[in-house]
mmCIF file of C-alpha atoms in Angstrom:
data_model
loop_
_atom_site.group_PDB
_atom_site.id
_atom_site.type_symbol
_atom_site.label_atom_id
_atom_site.label_comp_id
_atom_site.label_asym_id
_atom_site.label_seq_id
_atom_site.Cartn_x
_atom_site.Cartn_y
_atom_site.Cartn_z
ATOM 1 C CA UNK N 97 122.195 -125.249 63.089
ATOM 2 C CA UNK N 98 124.045 -124.172 59.615
ATOM 3 C CA UNK N 99 121.786 -125.753 57.380
ATOM 4 C CA UNK N 100 119.045 -123.607 59.155
ATOM 5 C CA UNK N 101 120.648 -119.947 58.508
ATOM 6 C CA UNK N 102 121.908 -120.823 55.231
ATOM 7 C CA UNK N 103 117.999 -121.883 54.348
ATOM 8 C CA UNK N 104 116.957 -119.010 56.033
ATOM 9 C CA UNK N 105 118.907 -116.761 54.177
ATOM 10 C CA UNK N 106 118.222 -118.280 50.535
ATOM 11 C CA UNK N 107 114.793 -118.020 51.058
ATOM 12 C CA UNK N 108 115.425 -114.571 52.029
ATOM 13 C CA UNK N 109 116.996 -113.654 49.019
ATOM 14 C CA UNK N 110 114.716 -115.381 47.046
ATOM 15 C CA UNK N 111 111.613 -113.368 48.133
ATOM 16 C CA UNK N 112 113.777 -110.496 48.143
ATOM 17 C CA UNK N 113 114.572 -110.588 44.175
ATOM 18 C CA UNK N 114 110.661 -112.231 42.976
ATOM 19 C CA UNK N 115 109.650 -109.217 45.449
ATOM 20 C CA UNK N 116 111.786 -106.671 43.760
ATOM 21 C CA UNK N 117 111.215 -107.667 40.009
ATOM 22 C CA UNK N 118 106.934 -108.345 40.354
ATOM 23 C CA UNK N 119 106.732 -104.484 40.039
ATOM 24 C CA UNK N 120 108.657 -104.329 36.500
ATOM 25 C CA UNK N 121 107.035 -107.441 35.472
ATOM 26 C CA UNK N 122 103.538 -105.736 35.691
ATOM 27 C CA UNK N 123 104.340 -102.825 33.992
ATOM 28 C CA UNK N 124 105.856 -104.869 31.368
ATOM 29 C CA UNK N 125 102.954 -107.355 30.461
ATOM 30 C CA UNK N 126 100.760 -105.208 31.669
ATOM 31 C CA UNK N 127 101.266 -101.879 31.342
ATOM 32 C CA UNK N 128 97.660 -100.319 30.581
ATOM 33 C CA UNK N 129 96.171 -102.192 33.899
ATOM 34 C CA UNK N 130 99.393 -102.188 36.323
ATOM 35 C CA UNK N 131 97.949 -101.115 39.361
ATOM 36 C CA UNK N 132 94.687 -103.663 38.744
ATOM 37 C CA UNK N 133 97.114 -106.451 38.541
ATOM 38 C CA UNK N 134 99.188 -105.196 40.945
ATOM 39 C CA UNK N 135 96.165 -105.114 43.617
ATOM 40 C CA UNK N 136 95.936 -108.628 42.639
ATOM 41 C CA UNK N 137 99.057 -110.009 43.539
ATOM 42 C CA UNK N 138 98.745 -107.788 46.392
ATOM 43 C CA UNK N 139 95.956 -110.055 47.865
ATOM 44 C CA UNK N 140 97.712 -113.170 46.723
ATOM 45 C CA UNK N 141 100.941 -112.041 48.825
ATOM 46 C CA UNK N 142 98.309 -111.400 52.101
ATOM 47 C CA UNK N 143 96.163 -114.432 51.090
ATOM 48 C CA UNK N 144 99.711 -116.481 51.275
ATOM 49 C CA UNK N 145 100.681 -115.122 53.991
ATOM 50 C CA UNK N 146 97.305 -115.576 56.247
ATOM 51 C CA UNK N 147 97.621 -119.161 54.878
ATOM 52 C CA UNK N 148 101.130 -120.210 55.604
ATOM 53 C CA UNK N 149 100.659 -118.518 59.253
ATOM 54 C CA UNK N 150 96.929 -120.799 59.936
ATOM 55 C CA UNK N 151 98.236 -124.259 58.026
ATOM 56 C CA UNK N 152 101.905 -124.407 59.771
ATOM 57 C CA UNK N 153 101.186 -126.023 62.798
ATOM 58 C CA UNK N 154 99.005 -128.668 61.149
ATOM 59 C CA UNK N 155 100.880 -129.572 58.711
ATOM 60 C CA UNK N 156 103.855 -130.106 62.084
ATOM 61 C CA UNK N 157 101.329 -132.138 63.355
ATOM 62 C CA UNK N 158 100.156 -133.870 60.375
ATOM 63 C CA UNK N 159 103.584 -134.496 59.077
ATOM 64 C CA UNK N 160 105.426 -135.182 62.355
ATOM 65 C CA UNK N 161 107.467 -132.173 62.992
ATOM 66 C CA UNK N 162 108.171 -129.021 62.292
ATOM 67 C CA UNK N 163 110.791 -129.592 60.223
ATOM 68 C CA UNK N 164 108.895 -131.868 57.714
ATOM 69 C CA UNK N 165 105.836 -128.980 57.938
ATOM 70 C CA UNK N 166 108.010 -126.318 56.892
ATOM 71 C CA UNK N 167 109.865 -128.142 54.066
ATOM 72 C CA UNK N 168 106.473 -128.612 52.346
ATOM 73 C CA UNK N 169 106.015 -125.174 51.764
ATOM 74 C CA UNK N 170 108.505 -125.718 49.285
ATOM 75 C CA UNK N 171 106.470 -127.426 46.904
ATOM 76 C CA UNK N 172 104.761 -124.018 46.103
ATOM 77 C CA UNK N 173 108.199 -123.156 44.601
ATOM 78 C CA UNK N 174 108.256 -125.929 42.551
ATOM 79 C CA UNK N 175 104.491 -125.238 41.379
ATOM 80 C CA UNK N 176 104.830 -121.456 40.772
ATOM 81 C CA UNK N 177 108.239 -122.752 38.898
ATOM 82 C CA UNK N 178 106.359 -125.141 36.217
ATOM 83 C CA UNK N 179 103.716 -122.397 35.999
ATOM 84 C CA UNK N 180 106.623 -119.647 34.885
ATOM 85 C CA UNK N 181 108.240 -121.689 32.733
ATOM 86 C CA UNK N 182 104.550 -122.659 30.944
ATOM 87 C CA UNK N 183 102.606 -119.852 31.402
ATOM 88 C CA UNK N 184 104.443 -116.660 31.179
ATOM 89 C CA UNK N 185 106.150 -115.276 28.199
ATOM 90 C CA UNK N 186 109.820 -115.340 27.581
ATOM 91 C CA UNK N 187 111.493 -112.748 25.732
ATOM 92 C CA UNK N 188 114.342 -112.613 23.855
ATOM 93 C CA UNK N 189 116.979 -109.472 24.295
ATOM 94 C CA UNK N 190 115.697 -107.765 21.164
ATOM 95 C CA UNK N 191 112.499 -106.961 23.082
ATOM 96 C CA UNK N 192 113.988 -105.211 26.589
ATOM 97 C CA UNK N 193 112.820 -101.570 26.544
ATOM 98 C CA UNK N 194 115.997 -98.955 26.269
ATOM 99 C CA UNK N 195 117.831 -97.742 28.845
ATOM 100 C CA UNK N 196 118.853 -94.671 30.366
ATOM 101 C CA UNK N 197 118.518 -93.680 34.373
ATOM 102 C CA UNK N 198 121.094 -95.048 36.641
ATOM 103 C CA UNK N 199 120.930 -95.730 40.187
ATOM 104 C CA UNK N 200 123.214 -92.676 40.961
ATOM 105 C CA UNK N 201 120.427 -90.313 39.246
ATOM 106 C CA UNK N 202 117.425 -92.284 40.305
ATOM 107 C CA UNK N 203 118.907 -91.512 44.291
ATOM 108 C CA UNK N 204 119.150 -87.860 43.077
ATOM 109 C CA UNK N 205 115.362 -87.762 42.502
ATOM 110 C CA UNK N 206 112.782 -86.475 45.557
ATOM 111 C CA UNK N 207 110.331 -88.299 44.407
ATOM 112 C CA UNK N 208 112.007 -91.678 44.440
ATOM 113 C CA UNK N 209 112.694 -91.444 48.404
ATOM 114 C CA UNK N 210 109.280 -89.981 49.002
ATOM 115 C CA UNK N 211 108.098 -93.249 47.651
ATOM 116 C CA UNK N 212 110.892 -95.437 49.773
ATOM 117 C CA UNK N 213 109.872 -93.585 53.132
ATOM 118 C CA UNK N 214 106.009 -94.435 52.312
ATOM 119 C CA UNK N 215 106.857 -98.178 51.942
ATOM 120 C CA UNK N 216 108.882 -98.023 55.364
ATOM 121 C CA UNK N 217 106.605 -96.295 57.481
ATOM 122 C CA UNK N 218 103.396 -98.125 56.032
ATOM 123 C CA UNK N 219 105.339 -101.527 56.253
ATOM 124 C CA UNK N 220 106.983 -100.840 59.758
ATOM 125 C CA UNK N 221 102.912 -100.561 61.112
ATOM 126 C CA UNK N 222 102.207 -103.884 59.546
ATOM 127 C CA UNK N 223 105.518 -105.433 61.073
ATOM 128 C CA UNK N 224 105.009 -104.352 64.561
ATOM 129 C CA UNK N 225 101.057 -105.715 64.324
ATOM 130 C CA UNK N 226 103.046 -109.292 63.102
ATOM 131 C CA UNK N 227 104.859 -108.829 65.509
ATOM 132 C CA UNK N 228 104.118 -107.077 68.598
ATOM 133 C CA UNK N 229 99.671 -106.714 68.144
ATOM 134 C CA UNK N 230 98.696 -109.816 70.116
ATOM 135 C CA UNK N 231 101.235 -109.299 72.787
ATOM 136 C CA UNK N 232 100.037 -105.394 73.360
ATOM 137 C CA UNK N 233 96.050 -107.330 73.477
ATOM 138 C CA UNK N 234 97.295 -109.234 76.118
ATOM 139 C CA UNK N 235 98.779 -106.086 77.943
ATOM 140 C CA UNK N 236 95.287 -104.524 76.951
ATOM 141 C CA UNK N 237 93.418 -107.425 78.971
ATOM 142 C CA UNK N 238 92.550 -110.212 76.485
ATOM 143 C CA UNK N 239 92.717 -113.896 76.776
ATOM 144 C CA UNK N 240 96.241 -115.084 74.307
ATOM 145 C CA UNK N 241 94.007 -117.486 72.198
ATOM 146 C CA UNK N 242 91.343 -113.938 71.380
ATOM 147 C CA UNK N 243 94.258 -111.867 70.949
ATOM 148 C CA UNK N 244 95.320 -114.668 67.807
ATOM 149 C CA UNK N 245 92.230 -114.980 66.801
ATOM 150 C CA UNK N 246 91.646 -110.816 66.341
ATOM 151 C CA UNK N 247 95.343 -111.123 64.546
ATOM 152 C CA UNK N 248 94.165 -113.668 62.994
ATOM 153 C CA UNK N 249 90.887 -111.683 61.250
ATOM 154 C CA UNK N 250 92.942 -108.253 60.675
ATOM 155 C CA UNK N 251 95.400 -109.791 58.414
ATOM 156 C CA UNK N 252 91.978 -111.848 56.562
ATOM 157 C CA UNK N 253 90.272 -108.695 56.216
ATOM 158 C CA UNK N 254 93.427 -106.937 54.228
ATOM 159 C CA UNK N 255 92.529 -109.345 51.223
ATOM 160 C CA UNK N 256 89.631 -106.905 50.981
ATOM 161 C CA UNK N 257 91.130 -103.950 50.772
ATOM 162 C CA UNK N 258 94.571 -105.645 48.848
ATOM 163 C CA UNK N 259 92.309 -105.928 46.198
ATOM 164 C CA UNK N 260 89.554 -102.938 45.918
ATOM 165 C CA UNK N 261 92.631 -99.994 47.582
ATOM 166 C CA UNK N 262 93.954 -99.370 42.851
ATOM 167 C CA UNK N 263 90.410 -99.352 42.209
ATOM 168 C CA UNK N 264 89.575 -95.985 45.019
ATOM 169 C CA UNK N 265 93.274 -94.774 43.355
ATOM 170 C CA UNK N 266 91.565 -94.720 40.208
ATOM 171 C CA UNK N 267 88.616 -92.370 40.890
ATOM 172 C CA UNK N 268 91.143 -89.437 41.437
ATOM 173 C CA UNK N 269 94.325 -87.703 39.312
ATOM 174 C CA UNK N 270 96.174 -89.096 41.671
ATOM 175 C CA UNK N 271 96.435 -91.666 45.412
ATOM 176 C CA UNK N 272 96.628 -88.910 47.803
ATOM 177 C CA UNK N 273 92.797 -89.573 48.783
ATOM 178 C CA UNK N 274 93.423 -92.863 48.856
ATOM 179 C CA UNK N 275 96.017 -93.305 50.520
ATOM 180 C CA UNK N 276 95.169 -91.176 53.596
ATOM 181 C CA UNK N 277 91.650 -93.103 53.896
ATOM 182 C CA UNK N 278 93.890 -95.900 54.361
ATOM 183 C CA UNK N 279 96.371 -94.810 56.550
ATOM 184 C CA UNK N 280 93.179 -92.868 58.380
ATOM 185 C CA UNK N 281 91.729 -96.790 58.616
ATOM 186 C CA UNK N 282 95.148 -97.471 60.459
ATOM 187 C CA UNK N 283 94.504 -94.830 62.608
ATOM 188 C CA UNK N 284 91.448 -95.118 63.527
ATOM 189 C CA UNK N 285 92.073 -98.882 64.192
ATOM 190 C CA UNK N 286 94.952 -98.628 66.194
ATOM 191 C CA UNK N 287 93.461 -96.505 68.961
ATOM 192 C CA UNK N 288 89.953 -97.941 69.222
ATOM 193 C CA UNK N 289 91.816 -101.374 69.492
ATOM 194 C CA UNK N 290 93.999 -100.153 72.363
ATOM 195 C CA UNK N 291 92.045 -97.485 73.926
ATOM 196 C CA UNK N 292 88.719 -97.843 73.097
ATOM 197 C CA UNK N 293 85.953 -99.629 75.192
ATOM 198 C CA UNK N 294 86.255 -103.568 74.384
ATOM 199 C CA UNK N 295 82.879 -102.635 72.724
ATOM 200 C CA UNK N 296 84.449 -101.777 69.751
ATOM 201 C CA UNK N 297 87.667 -104.365 69.591
ATOM 202 C CA UNK N 298 86.375 -106.344 66.347
ATOM 203 C CA UNK N 299 84.711 -102.996 64.539
ATOM 204 C CA UNK N 300 88.751 -102.122 64.792
ATOM 205 C CA UNK N 301 89.852 -105.348 63.914
ATOM 206 C CA UNK N 302 88.184 -104.676 60.633
ATOM 207 C CA UNK N 303 89.644 -100.883 60.250
ATOM 208 C CA UNK N 304 93.095 -101.954 61.104
ATOM 209 C CA UNK N 305 92.968 -104.683 58.737
ATOM 210 C CA UNK N 306 91.049 -103.177 55.927
ATOM 211 C CA UNK N 307 94.038 -99.984 55.873
ATOM 212 C CA UNK N 308 96.916 -102.193 56.760
ATOM 213 C CA UNK N 309 95.693 -103.853 53.248
ATOM 214 C CA UNK N 310 95.138 -100.802 51.634
ATOM 215 C CA UNK N 311 98.004 -98.999 52.437
ATOM 216 C CA UNK N 312 100.572 -102.139 51.409
ATOM 217 C CA UNK N 313 98.718 -102.468 47.597
ATOM 218 C CA UNK N 314 98.998 -98.550 47.497
ATOM 219 C CA UNK N 315 102.643 -98.639 47.842
ATOM 220 C CA UNK N 316 103.652 -101.322 45.686
ATOM 221 C CA UNK N 317 100.972 -99.570 42.712
ATOM 222 C CA UNK N 318 102.559 -96.774 43.395
ATOM 223 C CA UNK N 319 105.694 -98.244 41.759
ATOM 224 C CA UNK N 320 104.405 -98.762 38.545
ATOM 225 C CA UNK N 321 102.444 -95.433 38.649
ATOM 226 C CA UNK N 322 105.453 -93.415 38.908
ATOM 227 C CA UNK N 323 107.310 -94.844 36.414
ATOM 228 C CA UNK N 324 107.405 -94.630 32.639
ATOM 229 C CA UNK N 325 109.121 -97.606 31.744
ATOM 230 C CA UNK N 326 109.636 -101.661 33.190
ATOM 231 C CA UNK N 327 113.002 -100.790 33.776
ATOM 232 C CA UNK N 328 112.413 -97.690 35.475
ATOM 233 C CA UNK N 329 109.721 -99.519 37.963
ATOM 234 C CA UNK N 330 112.670 -102.237 38.515
ATOM 235 C CA UNK N 331 114.825 -100.046 39.463
ATOM 236 C CA UNK N 332 112.392 -98.134 41.812
ATOM 237 C CA UNK N 333 111.203 -101.109 43.293
ATOM 238 C CA UNK N 334 114.678 -102.210 44.341
ATOM 239 C CA UNK N 335 115.062 -98.958 45.995
ATOM 240 C CA UNK N 336 111.449 -98.317 47.590
ATOM 241 C CA UNK N 337 111.779 -102.612 48.444
ATOM 242 C CA UNK N 338 115.109 -102.496 49.958
ATOM 243 C CA UNK N 339 115.218 -99.347 51.599
ATOM 244 C CA UNK N 340 111.845 -99.197 52.365
ATOM 245 C CA UNK N 341 111.945 -102.546 54.314
ATOM 246 C CA UNK N 342 115.073 -101.654 56.174
ATOM 247 C CA UNK N 343 113.676 -98.777 57.797
ATOM 248 C CA UNK N 344 110.166 -100.882 57.996
ATOM 249 C CA UNK N 345 112.419 -102.224 60.526
ATOM 250 C CA UNK N 346 113.128 -100.412 63.154
ATOM 251 C CA UNK N 347 109.075 -100.211 63.951
ATOM 252 C CA UNK N 348 108.778 -103.575 65.716
ATOM 253 C CA UNK N 349 112.200 -102.807 67.651
ATOM 254 C CA UNK N 350 111.791 -99.545 69.121
ATOM 255 C CA UNK N 351 108.406 -101.479 70.369
ATOM 256 C CA UNK N 352 109.956 -104.199 71.241
ATOM 257 C CA UNK N 353 112.714 -101.927 72.958
ATOM 258 C CA UNK N 354 109.527 -99.349 74.980
ATOM 259 C CA UNK N 355 107.952 -102.864 75.806
ATOM 260 C CA UNK N 356 110.653 -103.777 77.632
ATOM 261 C CA UNK N 357 111.503 -100.556 79.520
ATOM 262 C CA UNK N 358 107.821 -101.481 80.435
ATOM 263 C CA UNK N 359 105.903 -98.254 79.081
ATOM 264 C CA UNK N 360 102.309 -98.026 79.019
ATOM 265 C CA UNK N 361 99.727 -98.468 76.215
ATOM 266 C CA UNK N 362 99.436 -94.901 75.961
ATOM 267 C CA UNK N 363 102.201 -93.735 75.073
ATOM 268 C CA UNK N 364 102.780 -96.640 72.332
ATOM 269 C CA UNK N 365 99.713 -96.094 70.745
ATOM 270 C CA UNK N 366 101.345 -92.380 70.685
ATOM 271 C CA UNK N 367 103.535 -94.050 69.151
ATOM 272 C CA UNK N 368 102.103 -95.519 66.619
ATOM 273 C CA UNK N 369 100.034 -92.266 65.563
ATOM 274 C CA UNK N 370 103.356 -91.284 65.462
ATOM 275 C CA UNK N 371 104.411 -93.181 62.347
ATOM 276 C CA UNK N 372 100.854 -93.266 60.508
ATOM 277 C CA UNK N 373 101.134 -89.543 60.811
ATOM 278 C CA UNK N 374 105.042 -89.841 59.143
ATOM 279 C CA UNK N 375 103.190 -92.060 56.890
ATOM 280 C CA UNK N 376 100.585 -89.592 55.903
ATOM 281 C CA UNK N 377 102.685 -86.974 55.252
ATOM 282 C CA UNK N 378 104.391 -88.445 52.823
ATOM 283 C CA UNK N 379 101.669 -89.799 51.452
ATOM 284 C CA UNK N 380 101.050 -86.414 50.398
ATOM 285 C CA UNK N 381 104.167 -86.419 48.324
ATOM 286 C CA UNK N 382 104.372 -89.945 46.819
ATOM 287 C CA UNK N 383 100.607 -89.627 45.795
ATOM 288 C CA UNK N 384 100.684 -86.702 44.008
ATOM 289 C CA UNK N 385 100.536 -87.657 40.005
ATOM 290 C CA UNK N 386 104.426 -87.563 39.265
ATOM 291 C CA UNK N 387 106.273 -89.834 37.258
ATOM 292 C CA UNK N 388 109.962 -90.647 36.350
ATOM 293 C CA UNK N 389 111.027 -90.605 33.270
ATOM 294 C CA UNK N 390 114.288 -90.740 30.721
ATOM 295 C CA UNK N 391 114.396 -87.648 28.529
ATOM 296 C CA UNK N 392 115.378 -87.567 24.515
ATOM 297 C CA UNK N 393 118.986 -86.890 25.888
ATOM 298 C CA UNK N 394 118.793 -90.222 28.535
ATOM 299 C CA UNK N 395 118.883 -88.007 31.679
ATOM 300 C CA UNK N 396 115.951 -89.610 34.226
ATOM 301 C CA UNK N 397 113.566 -86.462 35.278
ATOM 302 C CA UNK N 398 110.345 -85.953 36.997
ATOM 303 C CA UNK N 399 107.327 -85.486 35.125
#
């Protein structure tokens, strides 16, 4: 049991560090196409999550147990390590970007908080889907098997919008229209899935998946678009993902408590739409054409 918890903490810490550093890496290596590259690796994240959910049980059956099945995923980490050493450029200290802009200064910038709350609120909806959507669908009257297939289909659809949403965001001077479209799809998907007649169940699954894949991709894209340098992108990424995911964890907890008190689907739907509305409000702020920069005096400013 001690090894199980220790391994869980190691994996979680590694994912947290890697996920935080990825936007800064993209900003440094591909500054011109950083938004599109963010969409590519967001699609890879969605695909990895879908494969993990779909293959873990078959792997456990094939390898004779759940522990061997889960441990086999370490081969992917080994493959990534080899690819990192062989294919990635490695800069020396002379090529690091200029400093400036402390974490304390970052915390004083409203733009940083706006991006963080947007990340947290839209991620909260994703965690609710992963944690509770099958339960909500069973409460709606679907079988457990159908509920599982519906959630799996929604996750797979995310691949399309995760890659295409950054292209959509390039059509305007800021990202507000793209964010509002994606969040609108999420809201429509939830409402149709939980309140509309059964004939709408598969269209609503598609709408929900398209919206959530696009929201996640755009939220990560904002980290690179709202910063002038890779160093600032790394700092903002730490704040946005650390604070945002902490905030996001409150969503599935709240839904779980409401389900324990046997709250009806109508009220649960209103809560979900309320989270969508909150995300839309912060999307109007975080999606504006603003950027964090270090001025000539070494101070962090928003321009």
